[in-house]
Structure formats: structure tokens, C-alpha cells
Coordinates of C-alpha atoms in Angstrom, one line a residue:
M1 CA -48.8 -128.6 -171.9
M2 CA -47.0 -127.1 -168.9
A3 CA -45.5 -129.7 -166.6
E4 CA -47.7 -130.5 -163.6
V5 CA -45.3 -129.1 -161.0
R6 CA -44.7 -125.8 -163.0
M7 CA -48.4 -125.4 -163.3
A8 CA -48.7 -125.8 -159.5
T9 CA -46.0 -123.3 -158.9
H10 CA -47.7 -120.8 -161.2
C11 CA -51.1 -121.3 -159.6
L12 CA -49.7 -121.0 -156.1
A13 CA -48.0 -117.7 -157.1
Q14 CA -51.4 -116.5 -158.4
Y15 CA -53.0 -117.6 -155.1
S16 CA -50.5 -115.5 -153.1
M17 CA -51.9 -112.5 -154.9
V18 CA -55.5 -113.4 -153.9
S19 CA -55.7 -115.4 -150.6
P20 CA -53.2 -115.2 -147.9
F21 CA -53.8 -118.9 -147.4
L22 CA -50.9 -118.9 -149.8
S23 CA -49.1 -116.0 -148.2
D24 CA -48.7 -115.3 -144.5
F25 CA -50.6 -117.9 -142.6
K26 CA -50.1 -118.0 -145.9
I27 CA -49.3 -121.5 -146.3
M28 CA -46.2 -120.4 -148.3
K29 CA -44.0 -117.4 -148.6
Y30 CA -43.3 -116.9 -152.3
I31 CA -40.3 -115.3 -153.9
S32 CA -39.7 -112.7 -151.2
K33 CA -36.4 -111.0 -150.6
K34 CA -35.0 -113.1 -153.4
I35 CA -35.0 -116.2 -151.2
V36 CA -35.8 -119.5 -152.8
V37 CA -39.1 -120.7 -151.4
M38 CA -40.7 -124.1 -151.0
M39 CA -43.4 -125.3 -153.3
V40 CA -42.6 -128.9 -154.1
A41 CA -39.8 -130.1 -151.9
I42 CA -37.1 -131.5 -154.2
V43 CA -34.4 -133.3 -152.3
I44 CA -30.9 -133.6 -153.8
L45 CA -29.4 -136.9 -152.9
T46 CA -25.8 -137.9 -152.4
Q47 CA -25.0 -137.7 -156.1
S48 CA -25.1 -133.9 -155.7
G49 CA -21.9 -133.9 -153.8
C50 CA -23.4 -134.0 -150.3
K51 CA -22.0 -136.1 -147.6
K52 CA -23.1 -139.7 -147.6
G53 CA -26.4 -140.3 -146.0
W54 CA -27.5 -136.7 -146.1
L55 CA -30.7 -135.7 -147.8
D56 CA -30.5 -132.0 -148.8
V57 CA -33.7 -130.2 -148.2
N58 CA -32.7 -127.1 -150.2
Y59 CA -34.3 -126.8 -153.6
N60 CA -35.5 -124.4 -156.3
P61 CA -39.1 -124.9 -157.4
L62 CA -38.4 -123.1 -160.6
Q63 CA -36.0 -125.9 -161.7
L64 CA -38.5 -128.7 -161.1
T65 CA -40.1 -130.7 -163.8
D66 CA -42.9 -133.3 -163.5
Q67 CA -40.4 -136.0 -164.0
S68 CA -37.9 -134.8 -161.4
A69 CA -40.4 -134.2 -158.6
T70 CA -41.0 -137.8 -157.9
P71 CA -42.4 -138.9 -154.5
D72 CA -39.0 -140.0 -153.1
L73 CA -37.7 -136.5 -153.8
V74 CA -40.7 -134.6 -152.4
L75 CA -41.1 -136.6 -149.2
P76 CA -38.0 -135.9 -147.0
A77 CA -38.5 -132.1 -146.8
L78 CA -42.2 -132.5 -146.3
L79 CA -41.6 -134.8 -143.4
E80 CA -39.0 -132.4 -141.9
S81 CA -41.7 -129.7 -142.1
C82 CA -43.7 -131.7 -139.6
I83 CA -41.5 -131.3 -136.5
A84 CA -43.3 -130.3 -133.4
T85 CA -41.1 -127.6 -132.0
D86 CA -39.4 -124.9 -134.0
S87 CA -38.7 -121.2 -134.0
K88 CA -42.4 -120.4 -134.5
T89 CA -43.5 -122.2 -131.4
K90 CA -41.1 -120.5 -129.0
F91 CA -43.7 -118.0 -127.8
I92 CA -46.1 -120.8 -127.0
Q93 CA -43.4 -122.2 -124.8
Q94 CA -43.5 -118.9 -123.0
W95 CA -47.3 -118.6 -122.9
M96 CA -47.4 -122.1 -121.3
G97 CA -45.0 -121.3 -118.5
Y98 CA -42.1 -123.3 -119.8
W99 CA -39.7 -120.6 -121.1
S100 CA -39.0 -117.0 -120.5
Y101 CA -36.5 -114.4 -121.8
Y102 CA -35.3 -111.7 -119.4
Q103 CA -35.7 -108.8 -121.7
M104 CA -38.8 -109.4 -123.8
N105 CA -40.0 -106.1 -125.3
P106 CA -43.0 -105.3 -123.1
G107 CA -44.8 -104.0 -126.2
L108 CA -44.3 -107.1 -128.3
N109 CA -47.6 -108.6 -129.4
Q110 CA -46.7 -112.1 -128.1
V111 CA -46.2 -110.4 -124.7
T112 CA -49.2 -108.1 -124.7
Y113 CA -51.6 -110.5 -126.6
L114 CA -52.6 -107.5 -128.7
R115 CA -53.9 -108.4 -132.2
I116 CA -51.6 -111.4 -132.4
Q117 CA -52.2 -112.9 -135.9
A118 CA -51.4 -116.3 -137.4
N119 CA -48.9 -115.1 -140.0
E120 CA -45.3 -115.8 -140.9
N121 CA -43.9 -113.2 -138.5
T122 CA -45.6 -114.7 -135.5
F123 CA -46.8 -118.2 -135.9
N124 CA -46.8 -120.3 -139.0
L125 CA -47.8 -123.9 -138.5
Q126 CA -49.1 -124.0 -142.0
P127 CA -50.3 -126.9 -144.1
R128 CA -48.0 -127.4 -147.0
P129 CA -49.1 -127.4 -150.7
E130 CA -46.7 -130.3 -151.4
I131 CA -49.1 -132.6 -149.5
F132 CA -51.6 -132.6 -152.3
Y133 CA -48.9 -132.9 -155.0
L134 CA -47.4 -135.9 -153.2
E135 CA -50.8 -137.6 -152.9
K136 CA -51.6 -137.1 -156.5
K137 CA -48.2 -138.0 -157.8
A138 CA -48.0 -141.1 -155.6
K139 CA -51.4 -142.3 -156.6
G140 CA -50.7 -141.7 -160.3
S141 CA -47.6 -143.8 -160.1
G142 CA -49.1 -146.6 -158.0
Q143 CA -46.9 -145.9 -155.0
Q144 CA -49.5 -146.6 -152.2
F145 CA -47.1 -146.2 -149.3
Y146 CA -46.2 -142.7 -150.4
E147 CA -49.8 -141.8 -150.9
G148 CA -50.6 -143.1 -147.4
I149 CA -47.8 -141.0 -145.9
A150 CA -49.1 -137.9 -147.6
K151 CA -52.5 -138.4 -146.1
V152 CA -50.9 -138.7 -142.6
I153 CA -49.0 -135.5 -143.1
R154 CA -52.3 -133.9 -144.3
A155 CA -54.0 -134.9 -141.0
L156 CA -51.0 -133.8 -138.9
Q157 CA -50.5 -130.4 -140.5
W158 CA -54.2 -129.5 -140.9
H159 CA -55.2 -130.3 -137.4
R160 CA -52.4 -128.1 -136.1
A161 CA -53.7 -125.3 -138.2
V162 CA -57.2 -125.8 -137.0
D163 CA -56.0 -125.8 -133.4
V164 CA -54.7 -122.3 -133.9
I165 CA -57.4 -120.5 -136.0
N166 CA -60.4 -122.9 -136.0
N167 CA -62.4 -122.6 -139.3
M168 CA -60.2 -122.2 -142.4
P169 CA -60.0 -123.2 -146.1
Y170 CA -59.7 -126.9 -146.5
S171 CA -61.9 -128.4 -149.2
E172 CA -61.1 -125.6 -151.6
A173 CA -57.5 -125.0 -150.5
Y174 CA -55.0 -125.2 -153.4
K175 CA -57.8 -125.5 -156.0
T176 CA -56.1 -123.8 -159.0
D177 CA -59.4 -122.4 -160.3
I178 CA -60.6 -120.9 -156.9
R179 CA -59.0 -117.6 -155.9
Q180 CA -61.0 -117.0 -152.7
P181 CA -61.4 -120.4 -151.0
K182 CA -64.3 -120.9 -148.7
Y183 CA -63.8 -121.5 -145.0
D184 CA -64.7 -125.0 -143.8
D185 CA -66.2 -125.8 -140.5
A186 CA -63.4 -126.9 -138.2
R187 CA -65.3 -129.9 -136.8
L188 CA -65.9 -131.2 -140.4
I189 CA -62.2 -130.7 -141.2
Y190 CA -61.3 -132.8 -138.2
E191 CA -63.7 -135.5 -139.2
D192 CA -62.3 -135.6 -142.7
L193 CA -58.8 -135.9 -141.3
M194 CA -59.9 -139.0 -139.4
V195 CA -61.2 -140.4 -142.8
Q196 CA -57.8 -139.6 -144.4
L197 CA -56.1 -141.5 -141.6
D198 CA -58.3 -144.5 -142.2
L199 CA -57.4 -144.4 -145.8
A200 CA -53.7 -143.9 -145.0
S201 CA -53.8 -147.0 -142.8
G202 CA -55.3 -149.1 -145.5
L203 CA -52.9 -147.8 -148.2
I204 CA -49.8 -148.4 -146.0
K205 CA -50.9 -151.8 -144.7
N206 CA -51.6 -153.1 -148.3
A207 CA -48.7 -151.4 -150.0
D208 CA -46.1 -153.4 -152.0
I209 CA -42.8 -152.0 -150.6
N210 CA -41.0 -152.8 -153.9
K211 CA -43.3 -150.5 -155.9
N212 CA -42.5 -147.5 -153.6
I213 CA -39.2 -146.3 -155.0
K214 CA -36.4 -145.5 -152.5
L215 CA -38.9 -145.5 -149.7
A216 CA -36.4 -146.7 -147.0
L217 CA -34.2 -143.7 -147.9
S218 CA -36.7 -141.0 -148.4
D219 CA -38.9 -141.9 -145.4
I220 CA -36.6 -140.1 -142.9
M221 CA -39.0 -140.9 -140.1
F222 CA -39.7 -144.7 -140.1
H223 CA -37.7 -145.8 -143.2
G224 CA -40.7 -147.7 -144.6
D225 CA -41.5 -149.7 -141.5
K226 CA -45.2 -150.5 -141.9
T227 CA -45.8 -151.3 -138.2
L228 CA -44.4 -148.0 -136.9
W229 CA -46.4 -146.1 -139.5
L230 CA -49.6 -147.9 -138.4
K231 CA -48.9 -147.3 -134.7
F232 CA -48.2 -143.6 -135.5
I233 CA -51.5 -143.3 -137.4
N234 CA -53.4 -144.8 -134.4
T235 CA -51.6 -142.5 -132.0
L236 CA -52.4 -139.5 -134.1
K237 CA -56.0 -140.6 -134.2
L238 CA -56.1 -140.8 -130.5
R239 CA -54.7 -137.3 -130.2
L240 CA -57.5 -135.9 -132.3
L241 CA -60.1 -137.8 -130.3
V242 CA -58.6 -136.6 -127.0
H243 CA -58.8 -133.0 -128.2
Q244 CA -62.6 -133.2 -128.4
A245 CA -63.0 -135.4 -125.3
N246 CA -64.6 -132.7 -123.1
R247 CA -67.5 -132.2 -125.4
P248 CA -70.3 -134.5 -124.3
D249 CA -71.9 -134.3 -127.8
R250 CA -68.9 -136.1 -129.3
A251 CA -69.1 -139.2 -127.1
A252 CA -70.8 -141.4 -129.7
Y253 CA -68.4 -140.4 -132.5
I254 CA -65.4 -141.0 -130.2
T255 CA -66.7 -144.5 -129.3
E256 CA -67.0 -145.3 -133.0
Q257 CA -63.5 -144.1 -133.8
I258 CA -61.9 -145.9 -130.8
Q259 CA -63.5 -149.2 -132.0
K260 CA -61.9 -148.6 -135.4
I261 CA -58.5 -148.2 -133.8
E262 CA -58.9 -151.3 -131.7
A263 CA -60.1 -153.3 -134.8
E264 CA -57.1 -152.2 -136.8
G265 CA -54.9 -153.9 -134.2
S266 CA -51.5 -152.3 -134.5
G267 CA -51.7 -150.4 -131.2
F268 CA -49.9 -147.2 -130.4
L269 CA -46.3 -145.9 -130.3
E270 CA -44.4 -147.7 -127.6
S271 CA -41.5 -146.9 -125.4
G272 CA -38.7 -145.4 -127.4
Q273 CA -40.8 -145.3 -130.6
D274 CA -40.8 -141.6 -131.3
A275 CA -42.1 -140.4 -134.6
A276 CA -39.0 -138.3 -135.3
V277 CA -37.1 -137.2 -138.5
N278 CA -33.5 -137.2 -139.3
P279 CA -32.2 -136.8 -142.9
G280 CA -28.7 -137.3 -141.7
Y281 CA -27.8 -134.2 -139.6
V282 CA -24.1 -133.5 -139.9
L283 CA -21.7 -130.7 -139.1
G284 CA -21.0 -128.5 -142.1
K285 CA -24.3 -129.3 -143.7
N286 CA -27.3 -129.0 -141.4
L287 CA -28.0 -129.7 -137.7
S288 CA -30.9 -130.8 -135.8
R289 CA -33.5 -128.0 -135.9
Y290 CA -34.1 -128.1 -132.2
F291 CA -30.4 -128.2 -131.3
G292 CA -29.6 -125.4 -133.7
L293 CA -32.4 -123.2 -132.5
F294 CA -32.4 -123.7 -128.8
S295 CA -29.1 -124.9 -127.5
S296 CA -27.5 -122.1 -125.5
H297 CA -24.0 -123.7 -125.9
N298 CA -24.3 -124.2 -129.7
I299 CA -21.2 -123.2 -131.5
Y300 CA -22.1 -124.6 -134.9
G301 CA -24.9 -122.4 -136.2
G302 CA -28.6 -122.6 -136.7
G303 CA -31.0 -125.5 -137.0
E304 CA -33.0 -123.8 -139.8
F305 CA -30.1 -123.1 -142.1
S306 CA -29.4 -119.7 -140.6
A307 CA -26.9 -118.9 -137.9
E308 CA -28.7 -115.5 -137.6
T309 CA -32.0 -117.3 -136.8
Q310 CA -30.2 -119.5 -134.2
L311 CA -28.8 -116.5 -132.4
A312 CA -32.2 -114.9 -132.2
T313 CA -33.9 -118.0 -130.7
D314 CA -31.7 -119.7 -128.2
Y315 CA -32.1 -116.6 -125.9
Y316 CA -35.8 -117.4 -125.5
A317 CA -35.1 -121.0 -124.4
H318 CA -34.5 -120.3 -120.8
A319 CA -36.5 -121.3 -117.7
N320 CA -39.9 -119.8 -116.7
L321 CA -40.3 -119.6 -112.9
Y322 CA -43.8 -121.1 -113.0
S323 CA -42.9 -124.5 -114.3
M324 CA -39.5 -124.6 -112.6
E325 CA -41.1 -123.9 -109.1
L326 CA -43.6 -126.7 -109.7
L327 CA -40.8 -129.2 -110.4
K328 CA -38.8 -128.0 -107.4
A329 CA -41.9 -128.4 -105.1
N330 CA -42.2 -132.0 -106.3
E331 CA -38.5 -132.7 -105.8
D332 CA -38.7 -133.9 -109.4
P333 CA -35.5 -135.5 -110.7
R334 CA -36.4 -134.3 -114.2
L335 CA -35.6 -130.7 -113.1
G336 CA -32.0 -131.1 -114.1
Y337 CA -32.9 -132.7 -117.5
I338 CA -35.7 -130.3 -118.5
Y339 CA -33.5 -127.4 -117.5
S340 CA -29.7 -127.0 -117.2
T341 CA -27.8 -125.7 -114.3
I342 CA -26.9 -122.0 -114.6
D343 CA -23.6 -121.1 -116.3
D344 CA -22.5 -118.4 -113.9
E345 CA -23.1 -118.4 -110.1
V346 CA -25.0 -115.5 -108.6
P347 CA -22.9 -113.7 -106.0
Q348 CA -24.1 -114.0 -102.5
G349 CA -26.3 -111.0 -101.5
A350 CA -26.7 -109.9 -105.1
P351 CA -30.0 -108.0 -105.8
E352 CA -32.7 -110.2 -107.3
P353 CA -36.0 -109.1 -108.9
F354 CA -38.0 -111.9 -107.2
T355 CA -37.4 -114.9 -104.9
Q356 CA -36.4 -118.2 -106.2
S357 CA -36.4 -121.5 -104.2
S358 CA -33.6 -123.9 -103.9
P359 CA -31.6 -125.5 -105.4
L360 CA -30.3 -122.2 -106.6
N361 CA -28.2 -123.6 -109.4
F362 CA -31.5 -123.7 -111.2
R363 CA -32.9 -120.2 -111.8
A364 CA -35.6 -118.8 -113.9
N365 CA -37.3 -115.6 -115.3
K366 CA -41.0 -114.5 -115.3
F367 CA -42.7 -114.2 -118.6
G368 CA -43.3 -110.6 -119.6
L369 CA -41.2 -109.1 -116.8
Y370 CA -38.5 -106.9 -118.4
I371 CA -35.3 -107.0 -116.4
D372 CA -33.1 -103.8 -116.1
N373 CA -29.5 -105.0 -116.3
L374 CA -28.3 -102.0 -114.3
E375 CA -30.6 -102.8 -111.4
Y376 CA -30.4 -106.6 -111.6
P377 CA -27.0 -107.5 -113.3
Y378 CA -27.3 -111.2 -112.4
Q379 CA -30.6 -112.1 -114.2
N380 CA -29.4 -112.4 -117.8
N381 CA -29.1 -115.7 -119.7
T382 CA -25.9 -117.0 -118.1
Y383 CA -27.5 -116.7 -114.7
V384 CA -30.8 -118.4 -115.8
S385 CA -31.2 -122.1 -116.6
A386 CA -31.3 -123.0 -120.3
V387 CA -33.0 -126.0 -121.9
G388 CA -31.9 -129.3 -120.4
G389 CA -29.0 -130.9 -122.2
S390 CA -27.8 -127.6 -123.7
R391 CA -24.2 -128.6 -123.0
N392 CA -24.6 -131.7 -125.2
I393 CA -23.1 -130.1 -128.3
E394 CA -21.3 -133.1 -129.9
V395 CA -22.8 -136.2 -131.5
V396 CA -25.5 -138.1 -129.7
H397 CA -24.1 -140.8 -127.4
P398 CA -25.7 -143.2 -124.9
S399 CA -25.0 -141.1 -121.8
A400 CA -26.4 -137.9 -123.4
S401 CA -29.4 -136.8 -121.3
G402 CA -32.0 -134.0 -121.2
I403 CA -34.0 -132.6 -124.0
I404 CA -31.0 -131.8 -126.2
K405 CA -28.8 -134.8 -126.7
G406 CA -26.4 -133.6 -129.5
H407 CA -26.1 -131.7 -132.7
N408 CA -27.2 -134.7 -134.8
M409 CA -30.2 -135.6 -132.7
S410 CA -33.5 -136.4 -134.4
D411 CA -36.3 -133.9 -134.4
W412 CA -39.5 -135.3 -133.0
V413 CA -42.9 -135.1 -134.7
M414 CA -44.7 -137.0 -131.9
T415 CA -43.0 -138.6 -128.9
S416 CA -43.5 -141.9 -127.2
V417 CA -44.2 -139.8 -124.1
E418 CA -47.3 -138.3 -125.7
S419 CA -48.4 -141.7 -126.8
Y420 CA -48.4 -143.0 -123.2
F421 CA -50.2 -139.9 -121.8
L422 CA -52.9 -140.1 -124.5
Q423 CA -53.4 -143.8 -123.6
A424 CA -53.5 -142.9 -119.9
E425 CA -56.3 -140.4 -120.5
A426 CA -58.1 -142.8 -122.8
V427 CA -58.0 -145.6 -120.1
Q428 CA -59.1 -143.2 -117.4
R429 CA -62.1 -142.2 -119.5
G430 CA -63.0 -145.8 -120.1
W431 CA -62.3 -145.6 -123.9
L432 CA -59.6 -148.3 -123.7
P433 CA -59.2 -151.3 -121.4
G434 CA -56.6 -151.3 -118.7
D435 CA -55.7 -150.1 -115.2
A436 CA -55.6 -146.3 -115.2
E437 CA -53.1 -146.0 -112.4
S438 CA -50.7 -148.4 -114.1
V439 CA -50.9 -146.6 -117.4
Y440 CA -50.5 -143.2 -115.7
K441 CA -47.3 -144.4 -114.1
E442 CA -46.1 -145.8 -117.4
A443 CA -46.6 -142.4 -118.9
V444 CA -44.5 -140.6 -116.3
R445 CA -41.9 -143.3 -116.4
E446 CA -41.6 -142.9 -120.2
S447 CA -40.9 -139.2 -119.6
F448 CA -37.9 -140.2 -117.4
R449 CA -36.7 -142.6 -120.1
W450 CA -37.1 -140.1 -122.9
L451 CA -35.0 -137.6 -120.9
N452 CA -32.5 -140.4 -120.2
V453 CA -32.5 -139.6 -116.5
G454 CA -30.5 -142.7 -115.9
E455 CA -27.8 -141.4 -118.3
N456 CA -27.5 -144.7 -120.1
K457 CA -29.7 -145.0 -123.1
G458 CA -28.8 -148.7 -123.5
D459 CA -30.2 -149.5 -120.1
P460 CA -33.6 -147.8 -119.6
G461 CA -33.9 -149.7 -116.3
L462 CA -31.6 -147.0 -114.7
S463 CA -34.1 -144.3 -115.6
D464 CA -36.9 -146.6 -114.3
A465 CA -35.2 -147.0 -111.0
I466 CA -34.9 -143.3 -110.5
F467 CA -38.5 -142.9 -111.3
E468 CA -39.6 -145.6 -108.9
D469 CA -37.6 -144.2 -106.0
W470 CA -39.0 -140.7 -106.6
Y471 CA -42.5 -141.9 -107.0
S472 CA -42.3 -144.0 -103.9
R473 CA -41.1 -141.1 -101.8
Q474 CA -43.9 -138.8 -103.2
V475 CA -46.5 -141.5 -102.4
A476 CA -45.2 -141.7 -98.8
A477 CA -45.3 -137.9 -98.5
G478 CA -48.9 -137.9 -99.9
N479 CA -48.0 -135.6 -102.8
S480 CA -51.3 -135.2 -104.6
N481 CA -49.5 -133.7 -107.7
V482 CA -47.6 -137.0 -108.1
S483 CA -49.3 -139.9 -106.2
W484 CA -52.3 -141.6 -107.8
A485 CA -53.6 -142.6 -104.4
A486 CA -53.3 -139.1 -103.0
A487 CA -54.8 -137.2 -105.9
P488 CA -58.4 -136.2 -105.4
D489 CA -58.9 -135.7 -109.1
K490 CA -57.2 -138.4 -111.2
Y491 CA -57.8 -136.6 -114.5
K492 CA -56.1 -133.5 -113.3
L493 CA -53.2 -135.6 -112.0
I494 CA -52.7 -137.0 -115.5
M495 CA -52.9 -133.5 -116.9
I496 CA -50.4 -131.9 -114.5
Q497 CA -47.9 -134.7 -115.1
K498 CA -48.4 -134.4 -118.8
Y499 CA -47.8 -130.7 -118.5
H500 CA -44.4 -131.4 -116.9
A501 CA -43.5 -134.1 -119.4
F502 CA -44.2 -131.8 -122.3
N503 CA -42.0 -129.0 -121.0
G504 CA -39.8 -127.8 -123.9
I505 CA -41.0 -130.7 -126.0
E506 CA -44.6 -130.2 -127.2
P507 CA -45.9 -126.7 -126.4
M508 CA -48.7 -126.9 -129.0
E509 CA -50.4 -129.9 -127.3
T510 CA -49.9 -128.2 -123.9
W511 CA -51.8 -125.2 -125.2
V512 CA -54.5 -127.5 -126.5
D513 CA -54.8 -129.1 -123.1
Y514 CA -55.0 -125.7 -121.4
R515 CA -57.8 -124.6 -123.6
R516 CA -59.9 -127.8 -123.5
N517 CA -59.5 -128.2 -119.7
G518 CA -60.8 -124.8 -118.7
R519 CA -57.4 -123.1 -118.4
F520 CA -55.7 -125.9 -116.4
P521 CA -53.1 -125.6 -115.2
N522 CA -53.5 -122.0 -114.2
V523 CA -50.5 -120.7 -116.1
P524 CA -49.9 -117.0 -115.2
A525 CA -50.5 -114.3 -117.7
S526 CA -47.7 -112.1 -119.1
L527 CA -46.4 -109.6 -116.6
S528 CA -46.1 -106.9 -119.3
P529 CA -47.8 -103.7 -118.1
Q530 CA -49.1 -103.3 -121.7
R531 CA -51.0 -106.6 -121.8
V532 CA -54.6 -106.5 -123.0
G533 CA -55.9 -109.6 -121.2
N534 CA -55.4 -111.4 -117.9
T535 CA -55.3 -114.9 -119.4
V536 CA -53.5 -116.8 -122.1
P537 CA -55.4 -116.4 -125.4
F538 CA -57.6 -119.2 -126.7
R539 CA -56.6 -118.7 -130.3
L540 CA -54.9 -116.3 -132.8
L541 CA -56.5 -113.9 -135.2
Y542 CA -56.7 -114.5 -138.9
D543 CA -54.0 -112.8 -141.0
Q544 CA -55.0 -109.2 -141.8
L545 CA -54.3 -110.1 -145.5
E546 CA -57.2 -112.5 -145.4
Y547 CA -59.5 -109.5 -144.7
E548 CA -58.0 -107.7 -147.7
L549 CA -57.9 -110.5 -150.2
N550 CA -60.5 -113.0 -149.1
Q551 CA -62.9 -110.7 -147.3
E552 CA -66.2 -112.4 -148.0
H553 CA -65.2 -115.7 -146.5
V554 CA -63.1 -114.5 -143.5
T555 CA -65.7 -111.9 -142.4
A556 CA -68.3 -114.6 -142.4
Q557 CA -66.5 -116.1 -139.4
G558 CA -67.7 -113.3 -137.3
Q559 CA -65.9 -111.1 -134.8
I560 CA -62.9 -112.9 -133.5
D561 CA -61.7 -112.3 -129.9
V562 CA -58.5 -114.2 -128.9
F563 CA -59.7 -114.5 -125.3
T564 CA -63.3 -115.6 -125.9
S565 CA -63.5 -117.1 -129.4
K566 CA -63.1 -120.9 -129.0
I567 CA -61.6 -123.6 -131.1
W568 CA -64.4 -126.0 -132.0
W569 CA -63.3 -128.8 -129.6
M570 CA -63.5 -126.6 -126.5
P571 CA -66.4 -127.3 -124.2

């Protein structure tokens, strides 16, 4: 009998000839341009000649056997595939008013919104086939902790996919005897993901660590810490519930699920407790994905194994005028940590394409506005602010501040900042006990800590002091975009501060908030003269290959319009 993993590889290859849910949105890209592709993520440990502590996430699926692809070898690369911000999310950063490149092709689909599809060339937050392999392999070998982690990854990756295209294959996905998988109702997918998280919580809580081989090494996120995994599960559950919070018909379901979270008792991710991965990023082997992709001062190469990729992506990671002006208007100290000061000073009296407010050592572009260098020679990347912390190109150290903190920084899957903002919304809605104002302030304070505004990671009180001083001044000024007392709409206050806190960090969740909150904040549309709509799209189209290879099921979803077709959790 063919080994289990070889059979899986064979079947997935067949799938790619039938349903693009194993090709472009495709869930995987198989044997294209003679590049080794990912089916089951084998990780070569230090015995392979790698530097000590490094988990190599390069592998060849054709060399796998059922014996070699054990859970401890599959897990690291699978966890690394869960990071929140990579090269495929850069256009969401631009849609959401965070980033902007000065010479975006005005005819590019991401700029015009024309027929923008969920495929590998545009946007590929795909669930990975290894998830089901890991679940099955871990269960068969009695390694409950690994099985629980696989279920968490399933919930994480599948909800992200649903948030982009709504209904999609789930119950029949990766069934080796089904060539055209049916599309499941997106709401039912979400509900099953909550079930999977319940199961994951029980598996992890009751797991015998000693029976889960090399877990502390292969778990590149929490290193086998049960408490942190349980907190992460609860925080992820809360995220999924918050997504559907503005649908009144979901109230009873949400109440039931909140009661389960409270009964479990582990709470949520706390200050400094990011769900973040790090297989041992080192120079000469591999760098932090985020650093490699988006640091404008990176001299070491790309964060996704390709210097070519890095050179094509850091250009995009420059300030968008919309969000920068909001930060300036609030006199927000995070301005200099979300964005960097410009590299080159603009000569006095130089022509500028639009007005920018002070301080002028922070400058931005407008999304979709193509800049002619001959007319405006001082609007290219060196005259526009990059991502905050871009000059931190050495190893992470306590004073490193901003979004980028060094070439070996961990890549986040979910941040403590999000945990606090989710809790703030839950308390404000009456789901969780507590004082809404206090939890709101804790969430904004955590953003200051996360960015290390106090420039001493070992003493978060320094960041707290800067927050308290700023907040007090804004309260005195009656700033309704900061002050709880001055804000007429407390919910919108939480949302606008969440918007600022997620700048450059979590664009997907910002897009979710924009859609579930009736296009709030009112992010400006692309300025491309070729744009086909006046608002940011609600969703992406299915991959065209789905219409060619899985026509019956995809056409049953009806006519899709990116501006009017809603994701299921939208009111």
C-alpha cells in the first residue's frame, strides 16, 4: 500500500487538475516552474547541518514517507503559515488607508477593484492541506496536544478564507474521492470552527505532554505551554463572535458561546502575550517574514526566502495620507512608531502633489494616485515615511521600538493588542463583565506597549506613562476620537482606536471591522481614474478556475459583486 503521505500528495495533485481549491485560491500551488511546493510540511532539524535552534521550513513532499512526516516535523511550517501579515496582505494595508506606494500602476486590479480574484497572484490566505494530515496523524499516534493545535490552525485559516470569499468548500475539502467539492454555507463553517475550538481546548487541556514528541521544540509559537494555548483559543473564539456581533439574529448563539468561554476559565491573551511564531530566525538562513518583506532599510534579503520578493514588497510599505493625518490630528505619540521619519528632507519650496500637515518629517502618499517623478521629484520612497522601526535592522533588543524591531523578530499570528480590543468591545456590548472605559483604555495602552513607545521593553511603565500623559491631554482638550468621556458614540471610539492600533499589523481584521460596521471608518477609495467603484470592496471574486473546473458548485453561489455581495456576518 502506498504510504499515507504519498497518497495524499498524489490525490492533491489530482485535485489541482479538477478544483482550484487545490490550485490558485487554490489551497496549494503544485509543481509549478519546477519550484518545490508544500503539501506536508517536513521540517529538517539541526541534524541537517542547520544552525542550532533553527527549524528549516524548506522540504520536498516527494521525499516524504508516512514514517518521516511525524507531527513534530509537520507542525513548525504549518504554524509559520499562520502569520497575520505577509506579502499577500499588502494590498489590504493600502485599501484600509494604512500604506500607499507612489507609483502604483493605475490599471492594476488592486487599484481599480476590477475583477479582483482570490488567487495566488492577488490574495492567497488559503487553508492548508497539512491541517487534516496533522489532525489524523496526531490522533492516530495518541498525541492529543498536536491534534488540538491542528484544530486551532483549522479554525484560524478557514475563518480567514471565509472572511474573503464567504461560502466555500469545507466539509468535502481534501476528500480524496471527491473531485468537485461542494460549497458549504459560510455561517455553518464558522459554527463548526467554534466546535473545533471546543474540541481543541479539551484535547490540549487533557494532553499528556510526555506523549507529544518534541512538542516544546516544534511548537514555535507557545512551546507547549497549555495555558497560553487555552488563552489563544478563547481569544480566537472571541474574534469569531465579534465578527458576527452586528447581526441581531446571532445574539442567542453568541451568549451561549461566551458562557462556554467563561466556563473554561483560562481567560484571554494578556499584555505581552502575543501568539507569534519564531523558528529561530537568523542571518544566513531566514529572517522574520515581516522584516524581510517590509523593512525599507533591510540589507539582508527577503522574509519569504526570496530577496526578489523582498525588493518588490518593501516599496508598498509606506505611509498612506489618510491614517497618517488622523494620527497627526490626535497628536498621537504612536505616529513615530507606526511610521518612520523620512529618509531625505524635502527642499523648501519644492513642488508637492498635495498638502501635508506638520510635523513634515512624516510624509505620506495617497492610494491610487500615480506620481510623475518629473513633476514631483520629492515624493518617492525616500521622501515618504516607511513602516515604523524600519531602521531596526539588527537583532531585537530592549530599546527597539515601532512595528519592526529587528531581523530576528517574531511574526505575529494574533497580538495582545487585538485581545484587549476584542475584550473592550465585548465588555461594551455587555457580553463580559467589567468597566468598558477601563478596558478601552487598557486596549489603547497595550498598543503603546506593543510598539514599545517607552523604548525599554523591560519597563513597560515607560510606555504607560507616555500613554497616560497623552490621554490626559486629549481628555482636557475634549478630543472625541480619544477621550471616552467626550465620545458621543463609545462603540465607534473603540473602533477608531482599534483602527489606529492595527495600522501595519492586522489589515485583515481592519477590513473585517470596516465591512461589519457599515464602512467605518470611511476610508477613501482608490484615486485611480480607472477604478470601477467608489468604495472599498466587501469581498473578492472566486478564482476563475473554479468556474472552469468546479462549475456546478461555484455557479450555485449566484452572481458575485465585490461591492454588494456580503460576507455572511455582515448585517
